[in-house]
Tab-separated table of C-alpha atoms in Angstrom:
chain	number	residue	atom	x	y	z
G	265	UNK	CA	84.670	129.441	102.127
G	266	UNK	CA	83.165	127.705	99.115
G	267	UNK	CA	86.552	126.365	98.102
G	268	UNK	CA	87.141	125.038	101.625
G	269	UNK	CA	83.741	123.359	101.612
G	270	UNK	CA	84.477	121.672	98.272
G	271	UNK	CA	87.873	120.494	99.547
G	272	UNK	CA	86.263	119.076	102.681
G	273	UNK	CA	83.643	117.328	100.564
G	274	UNK	CA	86.396	115.779	98.373
G	275	UNK	CA	88.239	114.542	101.509
G	276	UNK	CA	85.068	112.934	102.777
G	277	UNK	CA	84.385	111.295	99.388
G	278	UNK	CA	88.009	110.006	99.118
G	279	UNK	CA	87.975	108.494	102.563
G	280	UNK	CA	84.516	107.048	102.102
G	281	UNK	CA	85.794	105.188	99.064
G	282	UNK	CA	88.680	103.774	101.114
G	283	UNK	CA	86.365	102.672	103.886
G	284	UNK	CA	84.004	101.169	101.331
G	285	UNK	CA	86.940	99.288	99.787
G	286	UNK	CA	88.016	97.846	103.115
G	287	UNK	CA	84.396	97.109	104.107
G	288	UNK	CA	83.911	95.066	100.946
G	289	UNK	CA	86.846	92.924	101.982
G	290	UNK	CA	85.120	91.933	105.195
G	291	UNK	CA	82.220	89.488	104.689
G	292	UNK	CA	80.804	90.428	108.096
G	293	UNK	CA	80.098	93.886	106.740
G	294	UNK	CA	79.772	93.551	102.964
G	295	UNK	CA	80.555	90.376	101.021
G	296	UNK	CA	82.990	90.368	98.147
G	297	UNK	CA	86.529	91.323	97.364
G	298	UNK	CA	87.808	94.659	96.158
G	299	UNK	CA	90.623	94.274	93.595
G	300	UNK	CA	91.553	97.951	93.864
G	301	UNK	CA	92.453	97.497	97.510
G	302	UNK	CA	94.630	94.489	96.648
G	303	UNK	CA	96.870	96.305	94.239
G	304	UNK	CA	100.412	95.601	95.457
G	305	UNK	CA	101.893	98.725	93.894
G	306	UNK	CA	99.682	101.084	95.902
G	307	UNK	CA	101.986	103.155	98.171
G	308	UNK	CA	102.008	102.615	101.910
G	309	UNK	CA	100.789	105.574	103.926
G	310	UNK	CA	103.145	107.169	106.428
G	311	UNK	CA	102.807	105.027	109.524
G	312	UNK	CA	101.489	106.846	112.607
G	313	UNK	CA	102.648	110.280	111.477
G	314	UNK	CA	99.829	110.372	108.953
G	315	UNK	CA	99.575	109.567	105.255
G	316	UNK	CA	98.559	112.572	103.160
G	317	UNK	CA	97.133	112.137	99.696
G	318	UNK	CA	98.818	113.867	96.768
G	319	UNK	CA	96.302	116.658	96.661
G	320	UNK	CA	96.544	117.443	100.364
G	321	UNK	CA	100.300	117.087	100.565
G	322	UNK	CA	100.757	119.708	97.856
G	323	UNK	CA	98.645	122.224	99.760
G	324	UNK	CA	99.288	124.233	102.891
G	325	UNK	CA	95.805	123.193	104.065
G	326	UNK	CA	97.270	119.836	105.155
G	327	UNK	CA	99.099	121.726	107.935
G	328	UNK	CA	96.077	123.749	109.066
G	329	UNK	CA	93.951	122.874	112.067
G	330	UNK	CA	90.180	123.077	112.025
G	331	UNK	CA	87.539	122.442	114.663
G	332	UNK	CA	85.657	119.142	114.665
G	333	UNK	CA	82.868	119.136	117.249
G	334	UNK	CA	84.866	121.634	119.232
G	335	UNK	CA	88.210	119.818	119.014
G	336	UNK	CA	91.165	121.097	117.020
G	337	UNK	CA	92.340	118.545	114.454
G	338	UNK	CA	94.309	118.656	111.230
G	339	UNK	CA	92.157	119.913	108.396
G	340	UNK	CA	92.785	116.746	106.417
G	341	UNK	CA	91.250	114.745	109.291
G	342	UNK	CA	87.869	116.546	109.235
G	343	UNK	CA	86.603	114.357	106.359
G	344	UNK	CA	87.970	111.230	108.042
G	345	UNK	CA	86.218	111.950	111.317
G	346	UNK	CA	82.964	112.800	109.602
G	347	UNK	CA	83.133	109.568	107.604
G	348	UNK	CA	83.883	107.489	110.703
G	349	UNK	CA	81.076	109.183	112.626
G	350	UNK	CA	78.648	108.372	109.798
G	351	UNK	CA	79.712	104.785	109.068
G	352	UNK	CA	80.772	103.734	112.577
G	353	UNK	CA	79.031	106.034	115.066
G	354	UNK	CA	79.670	103.559	117.861
G	355	UNK	CA	83.337	104.586	117.658
G	356	UNK	CA	82.560	107.614	119.776
G	357	UNK	CA	79.945	106.066	122.115
G	358	UNK	CA	80.323	106.271	125.911
G	359	UNK	CA	83.397	108.494	125.786
G	360	UNK	CA	84.165	110.537	128.880
G	361	UNK	CA	86.321	113.588	128.233
G	362	UNK	CA	88.410	114.485	131.293
G	363	UNK	CA	90.890	116.623	129.387
G	364	UNK	CA	89.991	118.391	126.158
G	365	UNK	CA	93.657	118.648	125.152
G	366	UNK	CA	94.233	114.919	125.750
G	367	UNK	CA	91.113	113.940	123.812
G	368	UNK	CA	92.179	116.203	120.942
G	369	UNK	CA	95.522	114.329	120.816
G	370	UNK	CA	93.660	111.019	120.805
G	371	UNK	CA	91.385	112.151	117.902
G	372	UNK	CA	94.429	113.053	115.825
G	373	UNK	CA	96.089	109.747	116.713
G	374	UNK	CA	92.943	107.876	115.672
G	375	UNK	CA	92.949	109.573	112.313
G	376	UNK	CA	96.658	109.004	111.786
G	377	UNK	CA	96.295	105.275	112.394
G	378	UNK	CA	93.095	104.806	110.416
G	379	UNK	CA	94.444	106.728	107.453
G	380	UNK	CA	97.671	104.715	107.418
G	381	UNK	CA	95.760	101.451	107.777
G	382	UNK	CA	93.373	102.176	104.894
G	383	UNK	CA	96.281	103.164	102.635
G	384	UNK	CA	98.445	100.119	103.399
G	385	UNK	CA	98.582	97.761	100.398
G	386	UNK	CA	98.009	94.065	100.935
G	387	UNK	CA	101.604	93.287	99.925
G	388	UNK	CA	102.823	95.115	103.069
G	389	UNK	CA	100.813	93.065	105.526
G	390	UNK	CA	103.011	90.434	107.162
G	391	UNK	CA	102.996	88.927	110.606
G	392	UNK	CA	104.992	91.796	112.147
G	393	UNK	CA	102.814	94.554	110.663
G	394	UNK	CA	99.599	92.826	111.653
G	395	UNK	CA	100.955	92.495	115.233
G	396	UNK	CA	101.859	96.223	115.223
G	397	UNK	CA	98.387	97.206	114.042
G	398	UNK	CA	96.851	94.915	116.624
G	399	UNK	CA	98.764	96.697	119.389
G	400	UNK	CA	97.820	100.082	117.994
G	401	UNK	CA	94.138	99.141	117.830
G	402	UNK	CA	94.306	97.799	121.412
G	403	UNK	CA	95.691	101.189	122.505
G	404	UNK	CA	92.894	102.996	120.589
G	405	UNK	CA	90.321	100.725	122.178
G	406	UNK	CA	91.077	102.397	125.533
G	407	UNK	CA	89.564	105.611	124.199
G	408	UNK	CA	87.302	104.579	121.287
G	409	UNK	CA	85.258	101.630	120.176
G	410	UNK	CA	87.335	100.399	117.257
G	411	UNK	CA	85.940	96.856	117.005
G	412	UNK	CA	85.257	97.531	113.314
G	413	UNK	CA	89.008	98.122	112.781
G	414	UNK	CA	89.871	94.893	114.628
G	415	UNK	CA	87.350	93.018	112.477
G	416	UNK	CA	88.989	94.361	109.291
G	417	UNK	CA	92.430	93.413	110.547
G	418	UNK	CA	91.287	89.900	111.441
G	419	UNK	CA	89.911	89.348	107.972
G	420	UNK	CA	93.036	90.737	106.315
G	421	UNK	CA	95.080	88.310	108.413
G	422	UNK	CA	92.807	85.473	107.349
G	423	UNK	CA	92.976	86.518	103.711
G	424	UNK	CA	96.750	86.856	103.679
G	425	UNK	CA	97.633	83.651	105.420
G	426	UNK	CA	94.692	81.363	104.926
G	427	UNK	CA	94.193	82.110	101.213
G	428	UNK	CA	97.577	83.454	99.946
G	429	UNK	CA	96.837	82.384	96.373
G	430	UNK	CA	94.121	85.035	96.107
G	431	UNK	CA	96.655	87.798	96.627
G	432	UNK	CA	99.208	86.109	94.395
G	433	UNK	CA	96.615	85.951	91.621
G	434	UNK	CA	95.896	89.660	92.027
G	435	UNK	CA	99.642	90.383	91.903
G	436	UNK	CA	99.977	88.393	88.669
G	437	UNK	CA	96.997	90.243	87.181
G	438	UNK	CA	98.610	93.545	88.118
G	439	UNK	CA	101.862	92.626	86.435
G	440	UNK	CA	100.014	91.467	83.324
G	441	UNK	CA	98.159	94.789	83.127
G	442	UNK	CA	101.425	96.654	83.539
G	443	UNK	CA	103.134	94.565	80.816
G	444	UNK	CA	100.214	95.130	78.428
G	445	UNK	CA	100.393	98.887	79.064
G	446	UNK	CA	104.169	98.940	78.392
G	447	UNK	CA	103.685	96.838	75.234
G	448	UNK	CA	101.081	99.273	73.945
G	449	UNK	CA	103.439	102.176	74.613
G	450	UNK	CA	106.246	100.423	72.727
G	451	UNK	CA	103.970	99.589	69.818
G	452	UNK	CA	102.880	103.214	69.606
G	453	UNK	CA	106.545	104.302	69.701
G	454	UNK	CA	107.366	101.830	66.916
G	455	UNK	CA	104.626	103.276	64.700
G	456	UNK	CA	105.903	106.805	65.257
G	457	UNK	CA	109.515	105.838	64.530
G	458	UNK	CA	108.450	103.935	61.373
G	459	UNK	CA	106.599	106.987	60.084
G	460	UNK	CA	109.593	109.190	60.845
G	461	UNK	CA	111.912	106.804	58.968
G	462	UNK	CA	109.657	106.741	55.881
G	463	UNK	CA	109.369	110.521	55.972
G	464	UNK	CA	113.146	110.944	56.128
G	465	UNK	CA	113.692	108.490	53.301
G	466	UNK	CA	111.175	110.345	51.122
G	467	UNK	CA	112.888	113.671	51.826
G	468	UNK	CA	116.229	112.091	50.871
G	469	UNK	CA	114.906	110.938	47.480
G	470	UNK	CA	113.496	114.406	46.707
G	471	UNK	CA	116.818	115.941	47.619
G	472	UNK	CA	118.732	113.622	45.293
G	473	UNK	CA	116.390	114.374	42.378
G	474	UNK	CA	116.772	118.091	42.868
G	475	UNK	CA	120.474	117.843	41.987
G	476	UNK	CA	119.605	117.180	38.380
């Protein structure tokens, strides 16, 4: 039980970071820009079917179902729902549950979409994807109050198409960092190879002298 509690805590912390990152992109919530969220090489989460982080995907726990407020959801979604309930409690306001099974399906769908959205890198957002998310959010709005998701999407659209140079600058910075990292690796390799060459040459001299 302690291990499960620690895992759930890690999931909540991970998703809180993602929501904080996306919050910081939206001036209506928190001003500023989060470079981490703008990294173009960040992988896109599995759309709709759910994006599972490396830790969860390597564990059977990702396929388990736990209870959240009496509803059976994927274990990986417990932290997501707790985080949404804490940061955006209005999401679940004024909800009438006519069918527990149907509402359970809607909760899992909400988590799938939110998880995929928060894991989508800026480089993937184009007109088509923004339109797809807008339709998905409109569908979610029938069951939940997801105005906060719509606000985030609106700002991403504005950022992408009103200020494209911001993203391009981040992409250039990312490539520079990658190039510097590769250069450092090559420099370290050169040092190791040079030492190996000098060592082999020295061994060769000693071998020649031993003939006499």
